[in-house]
Structure formats: structure tokens, C-alpha cells
Amino acid sequence: MITSSLMLCADRVIRDAETNNISAIGILEAITPEGLPMFIPRIMILAFLHRNKEEDPSKIKCTFRIEIGDNKLLEHELVVDFQDKERNRTIINVGGLAISTNGMLEVSLFLEERLLNQFKFIINAPRRIDVAKQEA
Amino acid sequence: MGLIDQLDIEEINSVYLFANTPKYLYRHLQHIKSVQELSQHASLQNLVDEYNKITSPTTKSSEDIAIAYALLITVTFWEYQKALAAFDKFDLSRLEWGNDVKHIFKTNAPINTIVGIDMKADIPPNGLKVSGSSTSTASYEYTHNNQRGGKT
């Protein structure tokens, strides 16, 4: 059975070309925007996937989805190719995301309709700036 | 100029002499520039021919063994499936750590799938009052393994 042991969103996910080690920098936990709607220029998603070589195919078609509340921000299909290995690291680089409401942002990875893994981070309500107070 | 003449034999030999584990040998031979360069233009047949020549029981000196390992490491820079098929052409049992080199290559790291999605936000003239669902995407994706520059 295909499983996922880790999923996270970060500002950067880097693969070392020499060692093939993965580093995640700036893991997203909460964002407090100055105002809404807001635009995140880049989100990188890292997912570790595992398969059973005897049971599972080497190529699978996954869907990942980004949602906030009932609002689906992005849905994308991707082919994950394990080749002859049991593990795969999938790195998804989302080059920009427009967010119009605050709430819990959910990034989910599905195999057909089965949820493989999910990462959530919060988009806080914008800070209230008291203009009158600032002017005084 | 033969294949072996293109290798920095002194450097390869010193790595081999210091190597106490297959992994040490693998990692350090991969760092040698002449080995990296050889991987870019050597053909599989030439590598196998040289390997067979220097690992035959009559000519096996310490330096020959070091070079034989360097020839094997050359293959590890190739694209994954091509390299895996290439390993089958070598008689790995001729070297003590021959099968270890292949094993390290195979298990060193899992496959990576990299997907990029460029968002083209459909922003109305009155500003960014738009939900993300009205964005279109353009994407690219590829899969690669632990070779430098390896890509399928």
C-alpha cells in the first residue's frame, strides 16, 4: 500500500546534488498578512512516499489540493514514478498563491480518493492598524 | 590516449589505499575530477574492456584494482536506468567491493519527483479581489535520482 511518512510546506526545499539529501527552509506554520487578499509568491511542498514493491505499481497518479475553508485554491494531478525503488520524495513548487480569506490552509495529497498526507498552516486575520492612533 | 591515461592515477590510488569501507571508496572516488570527466565521454564498451583487462587474475596489482574501482564509479554518474544496466556488463565479483559499489549506487537515495506549478492569476482590473480558484496553472515535472544532473 502506498503511504506517506512526511509532508510539509516551506519557503524553500533544497536537494543537495551531491548527497541527494533534502533540506527544508522556512517551514510554514502561520502567516499574518498586512491585509487580504494576499499573494504568496512561492510555496514548496515536500512529501515522502513509500510503496511495497511486490504490491504497488512503480508509477502512480496523485492529486494534490490546496484549500482554505470551502475554497479550493489549487488542484493538480502529478505522476509519481518510483522507478525500481521503494521510496520517492516529491517536491512541488507552487509559483504563487492568491489567498482571499483567513483560516486554516490545508495542503493535501491524494491517491485517487484516499488521503495520503496533509499539512496545515494558519492564515491569520490581518493586523488591525489604528490609523488615528498612529497619526496622534 | 587510452581511458586510463585520462585518469589521475595517483589520486585514485591514494583514495583506494586509505579506503576502509566501500562507502568511503565510493564517495571519495566520485569527488575526483578525472573520474567525473571520464564519465562524460567514455563508452560502456570501452569501460568494460579496460575493466576486464586490468582485473584479470594475471595482472591484478593494487594500482589496477584502484583504477578498476574508478571505472566502476564512472558509471555512477550516468542516468539511473542506463547505469543500472551498465553494472550488469561488469564482472563485479572480480573486485572485493564490486557488488558493494552497485549496492551503494542502488540504495543511496530514493527517487525524487519534482513538480513546478506556475500560477497565472486572473487578476481583475479593480485589484486582487479574486479567489484562488480562478487561477490557471502551467506545470512541469520530472523525475530523477541521485546522479548529478541525472534526469529522465
XYZ file of C-alpha atoms in Angstrom:
288
model
C 0.000 0.000 0.000
C 1.277 3.465 -0.870
C 1.861 5.546 2.240
C 3.347 8.920 3.034
C 5.522 9.392 6.102
C 6.032 13.137 5.864
C 4.533 16.177 4.270
C 5.392 19.806 4.841
C 5.258 23.227 3.258
C 8.226 25.550 3.365
C 9.634 28.616 1.766
C 12.369 26.529 0.183
C 13.019 22.834 -0.258
C 16.512 22.114 -1.455
C 18.038 18.893 -2.737
C 21.797 18.580 -2.383
C 23.012 17.368 -5.782
C 25.951 15.530 -4.283
C 24.382 13.709 -1.340
C 20.751 13.769 -2.511
C 19.773 14.965 0.975
C 16.752 17.213 1.256
C 16.613 20.392 3.352
C 13.540 22.465 4.102
C 13.988 26.104 4.997
C 11.311 28.327 6.480
C 8.668 25.735 7.296
C 5.270 27.396 7.173
C 3.331 27.425 10.405
C 1.351 30.651 10.427
C 1.171 33.706 8.211
C -0.157 37.032 9.425
C -0.748 39.246 6.406
C -0.930 43.009 6.404
C -4.180 42.713 4.523
C -6.353 40.397 2.497
C -6.369 39.295 -0.226
C -2.715 38.406 -0.142
C -0.331 36.730 -2.533
C 2.297 34.197 -1.527
C 4.923 34.221 -4.270
C 6.169 30.694 -3.643
C 5.275 27.649 -1.587
C 7.281 24.467 -1.769
C 5.736 21.198 -0.686
C 7.711 18.126 0.258
C 6.171 14.672 0.547
C 7.870 11.365 1.275
C 6.093 8.426 -0.323
C 6.631 4.718 0.217
C 5.388 1.698 -1.654
C 5.502 -2.036 -1.358
C 7.476 -3.247 -4.359
C 5.562 -6.530 -4.574
C 2.103 -4.997 -4.408
C 2.222 -1.485 -5.766
C 2.902 -0.199 -9.269
C 6.032 1.834 -9.939
C 4.036 4.751 -11.342
C 1.078 6.259 -9.561
C -1.121 9.223 -10.301
C -1.649 11.509 -7.319
C -3.631 14.670 -6.836
C -2.633 17.440 -4.534
C -5.007 20.101 -3.421
C -4.716 23.382 -1.576
C -7.834 24.561 0.213
C -8.808 27.168 2.722
C -12.214 26.532 4.257
C -14.516 25.611 1.407
C -12.439 27.489 -1.109
C -10.315 25.279 -3.353
C -7.246 27.311 -4.305
C -5.431 24.761 -6.391
C -5.762 21.200 -7.568
C -3.115 19.492 -9.613
C -2.506 15.979 -10.841
C 1.013 14.570 -10.842
C 2.621 11.293 -11.796
C 4.956 9.870 -9.183
C 7.482 7.445 -10.617
C 9.248 5.183 -8.123
C 11.251 3.506 -10.900
C 12.670 0.422 -9.172
C 12.775 1.944 -5.675
C 10.501 1.739 -2.678
C 10.714 5.398 -1.753
C 10.072 8.632 -3.570
C 10.463 12.210 -2.469
C 8.093 14.535 -4.224
C 8.843 18.230 -4.303
C 6.151 20.540 -5.577
C 6.979 24.137 -6.288
C 3.880 26.302 -6.384
C 4.869 29.536 -8.044
C 2.335 31.806 -6.400
C -0.880 31.508 -4.473
C -3.596 34.127 -4.065
C -5.418 33.918 -0.742
C -8.539 35.936 -0.148
C -9.641 34.805 3.321
C -8.044 33.906 6.597
C -8.379 30.422 8.093
C -6.655 27.068 8.083
C -4.905 26.395 4.809
C -4.808 22.690 4.035
C -2.394 21.114 1.592
C -3.431 17.535 0.856
C -2.067 14.733 -1.254
C -4.478 12.111 -2.548
C -4.093 8.792 -4.295
C -7.370 8.560 -6.146
C -9.746 9.494 -3.308
C -7.560 8.260 -0.467
C -5.814 10.926 1.556
C -2.111 10.103 1.735
C -0.989 13.028 3.829
C -1.907 16.550 4.770
C -0.146 19.641 6.057
C -1.991 22.574 7.575
C -0.923 26.065 8.408
C -2.904 29.043 9.502
C -3.554 32.280 7.686
C -4.303 34.732 10.473
C -6.614 37.684 10.164
C -4.711 40.833 9.163
C -3.350 43.021 11.902
C -5.589 45.976 12.629
C -3.701 49.215 12.235
C -5.157 52.023 14.225
C -4.539 54.911 11.828
C -5.963 57.551 14.178
C -3.652 56.424 16.952
C -0.648 56.444 14.605
C -1.416 59.975 13.417
C -1.688 61.182 17.019
C 45.105 8.353 -25.446
C 43.550 5.395 -23.637
C 40.892 5.672 -20.981
C 43.269 5.011 -18.134
C 45.646 7.751 -19.298
C 42.866 10.250 -18.699
C 42.584 9.322 -15.026
C 44.530 10.875 -12.189
C 46.007 7.576 -11.082
C 47.967 8.993 -8.161
C 44.816 10.494 -6.633
C 42.758 7.370 -7.294
C 45.421 5.187 -5.765
C 45.670 7.284 -2.626
C 41.876 7.116 -2.151
C 41.997 3.351 -2.585
C 44.839 2.937 -0.105
C 43.018 4.943 2.554
C 39.595 3.375 1.926
C 38.420 1.297 4.848
C 34.807 0.876 3.733
C 33.115 0.591 0.326
C 31.182 3.768 1.072
C 34.369 5.733 1.709
C 35.797 4.493 -1.570
C 32.581 5.298 -3.452
C 32.212 8.819 -2.093
C 35.852 9.797 -2.497
C 36.263 8.390 -5.998
C 33.172 10.339 -7.010
C 34.955 13.525 -5.955
C 37.874 13.011 -8.312
C 37.628 15.328 -11.264
C 39.220 12.997 -13.786
C 36.669 10.305 -12.891
C 33.830 12.788 -13.345
C 35.226 13.897 -16.686
C 35.699 10.354 -17.914
C 32.027 9.642 -17.241
C 31.067 12.270 -19.784
C 32.686 10.712 -22.822
C 33.655 7.103 -22.084
C 31.552 4.446 -23.763
C 30.318 1.451 -21.846
C 32.164 -0.961 -24.105
C 35.489 0.836 -23.593
C 34.985 0.870 -19.829
C 34.140 -2.830 -19.744
C 37.135 -3.702 -21.948
C 39.541 -1.782 -19.728
C 37.962 -3.215 -16.607
C 38.296 -6.780 -17.867
C 41.889 -6.161 -18.876
C 43.058 -4.807 -15.524
C 41.069 -7.137 -13.316
C 42.218 -10.346 -14.965
C 43.941 -12.546 -12.360
C 47.359 -12.292 -14.018
C 47.646 -8.517 -13.971
C 45.836 -7.540 -10.779
C 48.079 -5.124 -8.881
C 46.972 -2.713 -6.168
C 47.004 0.166 -8.649
C 44.965 -1.849 -11.160
C 42.310 -2.523 -8.537
C 42.128 1.169 -7.679
C 41.656 2.029 -11.356
C 39.046 -0.702 -11.757
C 37.020 0.852 -8.961
C 37.389 4.262 -10.602
C 35.998 2.798 -13.849
C 33.012 1.439 -11.962
C 32.433 4.785 -10.266
C 32.427 6.441 -13.697
C 29.177 4.605 -14.410
C 27.503 6.048 -11.304
C 27.365 9.468 -12.947
C 25.150 8.192 -15.729
C 21.407 8.338 -15.828
C 19.953 5.817 -13.384
C 18.481 3.144 -15.664
C 21.421 3.313 -18.053
C 23.884 2.953 -15.182
C 21.991 0.065 -13.652
C 22.100 -1.795 -16.970
C 25.802 -0.943 -17.337
C 26.671 -2.537 -13.990
C 25.418 -5.866 -15.351
C 28.129 -5.794 -18.034
C 30.921 -5.774 -15.445
C 32.014 -8.899 -13.624
C 31.697 -7.329 -10.170
C 32.903 -10.453 -8.394
C 36.420 -9.692 -9.602
C 36.639 -6.911 -7.031
C 36.131 -7.400 -3.321
C 33.792 -4.419 -3.106
C 32.430 -4.616 -6.654
C 28.944 -5.647 -5.620
C 29.041 -3.127 -2.776
C 29.571 -0.320 -5.276
C 26.472 -1.398 -7.162
C 24.536 -1.776 -3.929
C 25.513 1.723 -2.754
C 24.512 3.123 -6.109
C 21.124 1.415 -5.974
C 20.268 2.203 -2.381
C 21.999 5.515 -1.894
C 18.838 7.511 -2.174
C 15.275 7.299 -3.319
C 13.909 8.796 -6.485
C 12.796 12.406 -6.483
C 9.837 13.752 -8.349
C 9.938 17.480 -8.877
C 6.885 19.362 -9.979
C 6.645 23.066 -10.676
C 3.378 24.902 -10.972
C 3.377 28.437 -12.225
C 0.291 30.348 -11.307
C -1.145 32.835 -13.723
C -3.548 34.761 -11.563
C -6.543 36.094 -13.387
C -6.478 39.477 -11.697
C -9.358 41.789 -12.484
C -8.657 45.462 -13.272
C -10.020 46.587 -9.903
C -7.391 44.779 -7.921
C -6.665 41.400 -6.387
C -10.186 40.717 -5.174
C -10.159 37.251 -6.572
C -10.335 33.794 -5.133
C -7.578 31.362 -5.965
C -9.982 29.130 -7.817
C -9.916 31.473 -10.771
C -6.229 30.930 -11.402
C -4.881 28.845 -14.213
C -1.748 26.771 -13.912
C 1.127 25.745 -16.088
C 3.321 22.995 -14.849
C 6.395 20.944 -15.495
C 7.505 17.787 -13.806
C 10.355 15.374 -13.956
C 11.764 12.502 -12.036
C 15.360 11.981 -11.269
C 17.592 10.067 -8.963
C 20.835 10.561 -7.186
C 23.048 11.198 -10.182
C 24.320 14.686 -10.678
C 22.265 16.041 -13.483
C 20.518 12.707 -13.962
C 17.109 13.204 -15.389
C 14.510 11.028 -17.001
